[in-house]
Amino acid sequence: MLKKGKLKLPDRLGILVPGFDDKEEENGGSEPVFESGEELEIMEPNGVELGHKENEYEFDLGVDDKVGDKVDAFRTRKRPDKDGLGQVTVREVIAADEKRSDLEYEFSQKEINLEKVKRIASMGVPDGGGLRATAWKLMLGYLSPSHDVWEKELTENRQKYAKLKEELLLSPSEYTRVKADAMISAELSSEGDVAGPLKRQEISHGDHPLSVGMASAWHHFFKHTEIAEQIDRDLQRTHPDMKFFSGESSFSKKNREAMRNILLLFAKLNPAICYVQGMNEVLAPILYVFSTDTNEQNAVNAEADSFSCFVRLLSDSVDHFCQQLDNSPVGILSTLSRLAKLLKENDEELWKHLEFTTKVKPQFYAFRWITLLLSQEFNFQSILRIWDSLLSNPFGVQDMLLRICCAMLLCMKSRLLSGDFVANLRLLQHYPDINIEYLLQVAQDLSADTSSYSLSL
């Protein structure tokens, strides 16, 4: 059972964001009713660009009831061209306009009511106007509820990120040249335009590209070459159906470069976790939302803002990526057990069928669901909607994540009860299209997971 309270973050994860350690009418007025065993209607695709995934990670079943090595735990798989967006009703348009007006009003206030922002976001943040970017930053604690300090905090965080990039991502020769140029510029400013003798930069004879010394800056630089290559391979298959991430245009290359910087910097700052395949999928929605902010200054600084918010989001589930903690109270196996317990509390018949009759264990399908925050199971637009609910949940991201995972099982109950091991595993690893709003309502209405904990972001 997980203990309530904050997780202790490894390495420098906790210091990357200032203050981290301180701190219905949809049915004519009636609420949607979910009956156990009710299965959602499969929706037909509409061919929208954001509506499908080409390459995804599939859990390797080459182990028996164990979670395999985190780096090898995913393999690429194909999914059909599906997950289209459905028709938008007049009522939905009106509801979106009301939510947009409410959020715009809240964001204009000197002191923002974060609880109200979360309530609105839990019903889905309307697209456009940069509302989702601002809401996510607030809900992740990157922006303060005090509007007056936004400019100061954003400037400080963005400068801190630029400094980290300079120190950790530049090669030693590039870093030396940058520092030398800055020193010369400072000296010229202090001495005016008076010309003087040039000064040579001091370089240690023992620190060069061929140096094998543990203290060598070049040794540390080359140590992460293999990680950078893995990141590059993963980025090539990140949402290949979206021009934002895929292709050879300068636009997509710039976005992939931003993701590469963020992931490599995270790996260097957190050697105990490093980079694990699939982190690129968690980062993708954040960078997309922040880069498409209508505020030009925010869009330009999307990389820096995405880094800080990526760190904050991972802090809630970082232990799932650490294989040494698999069997600990905060490891992935414990979280999978909580999912099984939640299913048992809400539908014991389905739980028994999966657990004992077909022996479809949660680690065979939910490992990817949980570690990647469902970023591989639905179309991109649906992922953004799901994340609105994850980030706005008052009991934390993990609480809502497990509720949604459990709801995904309940919504497929009849098919799962009639299926065998192979059929059920195929169904859950290639989850069919469903009405996302209905799924989220089912998740919200579930009996509470008594073993859940809340992380203060």
XYZ file of C-alpha atoms in Angstrom:
457
model
C 0.000 0.000 0.000
C 1.327 3.433 -0.936
C 1.816 5.985 1.749
C 0.215 9.360 1.431
C 2.451 12.330 0.825
C 5.147 13.464 -1.557
C 7.531 11.116 -3.275
C 11.227 11.606 -2.653
C 12.713 12.520 -6.004
C 16.079 11.043 -7.025
C 19.136 13.028 -8.054
C 18.358 16.606 -9.113
C 14.780 16.019 -10.191
C 13.289 17.986 -7.324
C 15.426 21.115 -7.748
C 14.690 21.728 -11.398
C 11.507 23.655 -10.696
C 11.557 26.425 -8.077
C 9.268 25.825 -5.126
C 8.640 22.160 -5.970
C 9.659 20.932 -2.580
C 7.810 23.772 -0.782
C 4.725 23.368 -1.240
C -24.827 18.640 -17.965
C -26.642 19.071 -19.509
C -25.520 16.399 -21.889
C -28.536 14.224 -21.107
C -31.154 16.885 -20.468
C -29.825 17.708 -17.023
C -29.344 14.129 -15.840
C -25.986 12.515 -15.139
C -24.855 9.657 -17.420
C -25.666 6.324 -15.840
C -23.219 3.435 -16.132
C -24.258 -0.103 -15.483
C -21.625 -2.757 -14.896
C -21.116 -4.726 -18.064
C -22.362 -2.023 -20.408
C -20.123 -1.821 -23.444
C -19.540 1.350 -25.392
C -20.399 1.642 -29.039
C -17.446 1.472 -31.402
C -17.034 4.710 -33.324
C -16.112 4.892 -36.987
C -13.006 6.868 -38.026
C -13.321 10.165 -39.855
C -9.799 10.358 -41.234
C -8.701 13.376 -39.186
C -4.920 13.900 -39.172
C -4.741 13.790 -35.364
C -6.920 10.724 -35.381
C -4.554 7.767 -35.507
C -1.222 6.374 -34.495
C 1.116 4.527 -36.810
C 3.841 3.268 -34.497
C 3.346 2.342 -30.888
C 5.048 0.437 -28.122
C 3.785 -2.981 -27.192
C 4.687 -4.794 -24.007
C 6.843 -7.858 -24.609
C 5.189 -10.923 -23.110
C 8.439 -12.846 -22.964
C 8.350 -12.881 -19.169
C 6.053 -14.715 -16.794
C 4.249 -12.352 -14.401
C 7.268 -10.055 -14.308
C 7.947 -6.626 -15.669
C 10.931 -6.874 -17.992
C 13.830 -4.499 -18.408
C 12.415 -1.010 -18.804
C 14.506 -0.235 -21.885
C 13.349 -3.416 -23.649
C 9.826 -3.455 -22.309
C 8.343 -1.767 -25.367
C 8.454 -2.766 -28.989
C 7.043 -0.991 -32.001
C 3.704 -2.148 -33.304
C 1.250 -1.018 -35.953
C -2.295 0.052 -35.288
C -5.054 0.502 -37.864
C -5.958 3.937 -39.144
C -8.767 4.717 -36.725
C -9.745 6.796 -33.718
C -11.469 9.523 -35.723
C -13.267 12.430 -34.140
C -17.052 12.239 -33.952
C -19.685 14.780 -34.909
C -19.895 17.884 -32.737
C -23.377 18.804 -31.520
C -24.746 22.307 -30.999
C -24.915 21.622 -27.267
C -21.211 20.722 -27.229
C -20.341 23.925 -29.088
C -22.292 25.998 -26.553
C -20.688 24.144 -23.645
C -17.217 24.753 -25.122
C -17.941 28.459 -25.501
C -19.067 28.662 -21.875
C -15.927 26.882 -20.662
C -13.794 29.146 -22.833
C -15.400 32.251 -21.349
C -15.035 30.929 -17.802
C -11.348 30.098 -18.279
C -10.574 33.423 -19.967
C -12.209 35.201 -17.052
C -10.236 33.190 -14.485
C -6.930 33.744 -16.292
C -7.562 37.499 -16.318
C -7.904 37.698 -12.541
C -5.130 38.946 -10.302
C -5.526 35.871 -8.085
C -6.624 32.794 -10.004
C -9.017 30.316 -8.431
C -7.074 27.130 -9.152
C -9.830 24.905 -7.813
C -12.293 26.421 -10.282
C -9.786 26.065 -13.135
C -9.442 22.374 -12.308
C -13.210 21.908 -12.211
C -13.541 23.422 -15.672
C -10.548 21.513 -17.039
C -11.940 18.217 -15.742
C -14.755 18.633 -18.268
C -12.272 19.297 -21.074
C -10.346 22.443 -21.974
C -11.602 23.994 -25.240
C -9.107 24.049 -28.102
C -7.615 27.311 -29.277
C -6.579 30.533 -27.617
C -3.771 28.949 -25.632
C -6.226 27.995 -22.890
C -4.973 24.421 -22.520
C -1.336 25.542 -22.303
C -2.112 28.007 -19.512
C -4.392 25.555 -17.694
C -1.796 22.757 -17.776
C 0.940 25.062 -16.497
C -1.284 26.143 -13.636
C -2.404 22.631 -12.736
C 1.192 21.360 -12.805
C 2.238 24.198 -10.529
C 4.571 25.744 -13.088
C 2.555 28.970 -13.000
C 1.561 30.544 -9.705
C -2.099 31.392 -9.007
C -0.816 34.969 -8.520
C -0.958 36.430 -12.004
C 1.375 39.319 -11.146
C 4.419 37.036 -10.715
C 4.013 35.120 -13.982
C 6.422 37.233 -16.011
C 9.116 37.113 -13.336
C 8.789 33.355 -12.739
C 8.705 32.496 -16.434
C 11.795 34.601 -17.126
C 13.722 32.967 -14.275
C 12.746 29.428 -15.271
C 13.574 30.005 -18.923
C 16.956 31.484 -18.048
C 17.673 28.538 -15.773
C 16.868 26.127 -18.593
C 19.126 28.011 -21.019
C 21.964 27.790 -18.495
C 21.438 24.047 -18.009
C 21.531 23.522 -21.776
C 24.736 25.518 -22.014
C 26.418 23.569 -19.236
C 25.239 20.052 -20.078
C 24.371 19.839 -23.767
C 27.240 21.720 -25.391
C 30.430 19.804 -26.093
C 33.384 20.830 -23.861
C 34.994 22.732 -26.742
C 31.742 24.578 -27.515
C 31.198 25.367 -23.852
C 34.768 26.668 -23.486
C 34.331 28.888 -26.531
C 31.017 30.291 -25.250
C 32.515 31.069 -21.843
C 35.575 32.649 -23.427
C 33.437 34.836 -25.683
C 31.357 35.915 -22.693
C 34.498 36.735 -20.711
C 35.984 38.789 -23.540
C 32.690 40.611 -24.015
C 32.545 41.429 -20.304
C 36.133 42.696 -20.277
C 35.537 44.906 -23.308
C 32.444 46.339 -21.667
C 34.364 47.173 -18.502
C 37.398 48.620 -20.326
C 35.433 50.467 -22.972
C 36.723 50.390 -26.539
C 40.392 50.453 -25.554
C 42.231 47.721 -27.443
C 44.435 45.380 -25.441
C 46.412 42.163 -25.838
C 44.434 39.029 -26.582
C 44.321 36.438 -23.832
C 44.589 32.706 -24.510
C 42.046 30.377 -22.927
C 43.529 28.009 -20.381
C 42.863 24.367 -21.334
C 43.922 21.391 -19.272
C 46.369 19.151 -21.130
C 44.697 16.128 -19.560
C 41.223 17.036 -20.777
C 40.811 16.375 -24.490
C 38.471 14.253 -26.677
C 40.669 11.153 -26.235
C 40.946 11.491 -22.476
C 39.663 8.472 -20.492
C 39.897 10.119 -17.082
C 36.712 9.954 -15.019
C 36.996 13.690 -14.290
C 37.337 14.560 -17.967
C 34.546 16.726 -19.375
C 34.912 14.890 -22.671
C 34.502 11.525 -20.924
C 31.142 12.647 -19.508
C 30.096 14.102 -22.859
C 30.729 10.889 -24.808
C 29.177 8.721 -22.079
C 25.727 9.944 -23.157
C 26.265 9.332 -26.884
C 24.453 5.987 -26.773
C 21.528 7.546 -24.919
C 21.312 10.352 -27.478
C 21.224 7.791 -30.291
C 18.348 5.921 -28.598
C 16.442 9.178 -28.174
C 16.969 10.012 -31.845
C 15.590 6.611 -32.900
C 12.515 7.014 -30.699
C 11.849 10.545 -31.929
C 11.750 9.317 -35.528
C 8.695 7.219 -34.689
C 6.929 9.672 -32.387
C 3.497 10.344 -33.913
C 4.653 9.737 -37.506
C 1.176 10.733 -38.713
C 1.556 14.299 -37.419
C 3.526 16.945 -39.295
C 4.356 18.599 -35.986
C 6.652 15.691 -35.095
C 7.326 13.878 -38.353
C 8.899 14.754 -41.680
C 11.913 16.637 -42.963
C 10.505 20.152 -42.780
C 12.380 22.720 -40.706
C 9.288 22.913 -38.492
C 9.241 19.221 -37.556
C 13.032 19.093 -37.219
C 12.929 22.012 -34.795
C 10.317 20.248 -32.683
C 12.275 16.994 -32.623
C 15.409 18.901 -31.662
C 13.534 20.496 -28.761
C 12.376 17.062 -27.586
C 15.898 15.693 -27.939
C 17.294 18.503 -25.784
C 14.677 17.967 -23.070
C 15.069 14.186 -22.915
C 18.877 14.248 -23.004
C 19.027 16.956 -20.364
C 16.665 14.957 -18.150
C 18.872 11.876 -18.581
C 22.024 13.766 -17.616
C 20.436 15.362 -14.569
C 18.956 12.063 -13.369
C 21.498 9.270 -13.933
C 19.598 6.877 -11.641
C 16.677 6.990 -14.077
C 18.411 8.234 -17.219
C 16.266 7.933 -20.366
C 13.749 5.121 -20.753
C 12.101 4.296 -24.058
C 8.608 5.764 -24.060
C 9.448 9.007 -22.276
C 9.267 10.650 -25.692
C 5.576 9.756 -25.835
C 4.928 11.401 -22.463
C 6.740 14.553 -23.538
C 5.006 14.866 -26.927
C 1.592 16.195 -25.757
C 3.253 18.788 -23.513
C 5.492 20.209 -26.246
C 2.635 20.205 -28.755
C 0.265 22.095 -26.452
C 2.869 24.661 -25.412
C 4.211 25.175 -28.951
C 0.734 25.858 -30.316
C -0.009 28.504 -27.687
C -1.403 31.601 -29.407
C 0.789 33.756 -27.178
C 3.877 34.202 -29.366
C 6.289 34.666 -26.455
C 5.056 31.467 -24.798
C 5.258 29.528 -28.071
C 8.846 30.652 -28.627
C 9.791 29.420 -25.159
C 7.830 26.164 -25.417
C 10.972 24.046 -25.043
C 11.969 25.575 -21.707
C 8.426 25.465 -20.343
C 7.948 21.889 -21.553
C 11.096 20.754 -19.753
C 9.935 22.029 -16.377
C 6.417 20.649 -16.808
C 7.758 17.308 -18.062
C 9.832 17.038 -14.878
C 6.819 17.861 -12.744
C 4.603 15.347 -14.517
C 7.184 12.567 -14.295
C 7.713 13.231 -10.596
C 4.329 11.610 -10.009
C 5.349 8.369 -11.721
C 9.136 8.457 -11.994
C 9.521 5.309 -9.881
C 7.649 3.333 -12.559
C 10.660 3.832 -14.830
C 13.179 2.555 -12.276
C 13.537 -1.228 -12.483
C 15.240 -1.437 -9.079
C 12.005 -0.202 -7.508
C 9.666 -2.619 -9.322
C 8.906 -4.585 -6.150
C 8.854 -1.603 -3.808
C 5.681 0.095 -2.510
C 6.176 2.849 -5.111
C 7.167 0.585 -8.025
C 5.160 -0.389 -11.089
C 4.120 -3.791 -9.676
C 2.509 -2.100 -6.680
C 0.609 0.250 -8.994
C -0.560 -2.671 -11.119
C -1.797 -4.363 -7.939
C -3.774 -1.243 -7.093
C -5.416 -1.425 -10.520
C -6.391 -5.061 -9.921
C -7.775 -4.143 -6.511
C -9.789 -1.267 -7.993
C -11.278 -3.597 -10.611
C -12.149 -6.174 -7.941
C -13.931 -3.517 -5.856
C -16.041 -2.404 -8.808
C -16.625 -5.676 -10.708
C -15.496 -8.874 -9.027
C -16.882 -11.038 -11.828
C -14.676 -9.403 -14.451
C -11.703 -9.382 -12.091
C -11.996 -13.148 -11.491
C -12.344 -13.841 -15.210
C -9.204 -11.908 -16.102
C -7.167 -12.950 -13.085
C -8.015 -16.666 -12.845
C -9.975 -17.877 -15.878
C -7.985 -16.322 -18.721
C -4.960 -15.331 -16.604
C -4.601 -11.975 -18.364
C -2.501 -10.203 -15.760
C -2.396 -6.364 -15.573
C 1.323 -6.321 -16.381
C 0.522 -7.796 -19.816
C -1.518 -4.782 -20.920
C -1.589 -2.044 -18.250
C 2.189 -1.626 -17.964
C 2.148 0.533 -21.083
C -1.119 2.223 -20.118
C 0.302 3.409 -16.803
C 3.925 4.223 -17.625
C 3.013 6.178 -20.766
C -0.076 7.845 -19.252
C -2.329 6.327 -21.943
C -0.474 8.254 -24.653
C -0.379 5.161 -26.890
C -3.966 3.962 -26.575
C -6.009 6.714 -28.232
C -5.805 9.335 -30.965
C -3.855 12.480 -30.145
C -6.855 14.739 -29.630
C -8.345 12.219 -27.195
C -5.028 12.048 -25.343
C -5.181 15.806 -24.754
C -8.729 15.462 -23.426
C -7.739 12.597 -21.126
C -4.795 14.587 -19.803
C -7.141 17.467 -18.957
C -8.795 15.055 -16.523
C -5.519 13.573 -15.277
C -3.983 16.944 -14.424
C -7.158 18.393 -12.920
C -7.889 15.496 -10.572
C -7.759 16.773 -6.970
C -6.355 13.435 -5.761
C -3.455 13.384 -8.186
C -2.592 12.109 -11.651
C -2.114 8.488 -10.582
C -5.520 8.281 -8.916
C -7.350 9.365 -12.068
C -5.070 7.286 -14.276
C -5.994 4.095 -12.435
C -9.670 5.030 -12.572
C -9.498 5.439 -16.355
C -7.599 2.149 -16.751
C -10.258 0.377 -14.691
C -13.027 2.051 -16.698
C -11.380 0.825 -19.909
C -11.790 -2.730 -18.625
C -15.376 -2.238 -17.484
C -16.406 -0.724 -20.801
C -15.208 -3.896 -22.566
C -16.734 -6.288 -20.026
C -18.965 -8.333 -22.338
C -16.192 -8.868 -24.866
C -13.672 -9.733 -22.165
C -16.007 -12.237 -20.488
C -16.512 -14.018 -23.799
C -12.843 -14.001 -24.752
C -9.921 -16.293 -24.022
C -6.328 -15.319 -23.178
C -5.305 -14.490 -26.739
C -8.500 -12.609 -27.645
C -8.510 -10.558 -24.459
C -4.850 -9.715 -24.687
C -5.259 -8.596 -28.285
C -8.283 -6.482 -27.336
C -6.521 -4.726 -24.453
C -3.267 -4.167 -26.316
C -5.192 -2.705 -29.269
C -7.929 -0.886 -27.411
C -10.902 -0.047 -29.677
C -12.445 3.381 -30.239
C -14.877 4.552 -27.606
C -16.646 7.714 -26.571
C -13.970 9.433 -24.484
C -16.403 11.578 -22.508
C -18.374 8.501 -21.520
C -15.203 6.655 -20.540
C -14.122 9.541 -18.311
C -17.547 9.676 -16.681
C -17.355 5.956 -15.921
C -13.899 6.505 -14.411
C -15.147 9.384 -12.290
C -18.074 7.348 -10.938
C -15.995 4.372 -9.778
C -15.727 3.426 -6.124
C -12.606 4.980 -4.621
C -9.250 3.212 -4.569
C -8.596 3.226 -0.833
C -4.885 2.661 -1.341
C -4.398 5.745 -3.490
C -2.261 8.660 -2.480
C -2.121 12.289 -3.480
C 0.979 14.062 -4.710
C 1.063 17.816 -4.222
C 2.401 19.275 -7.447
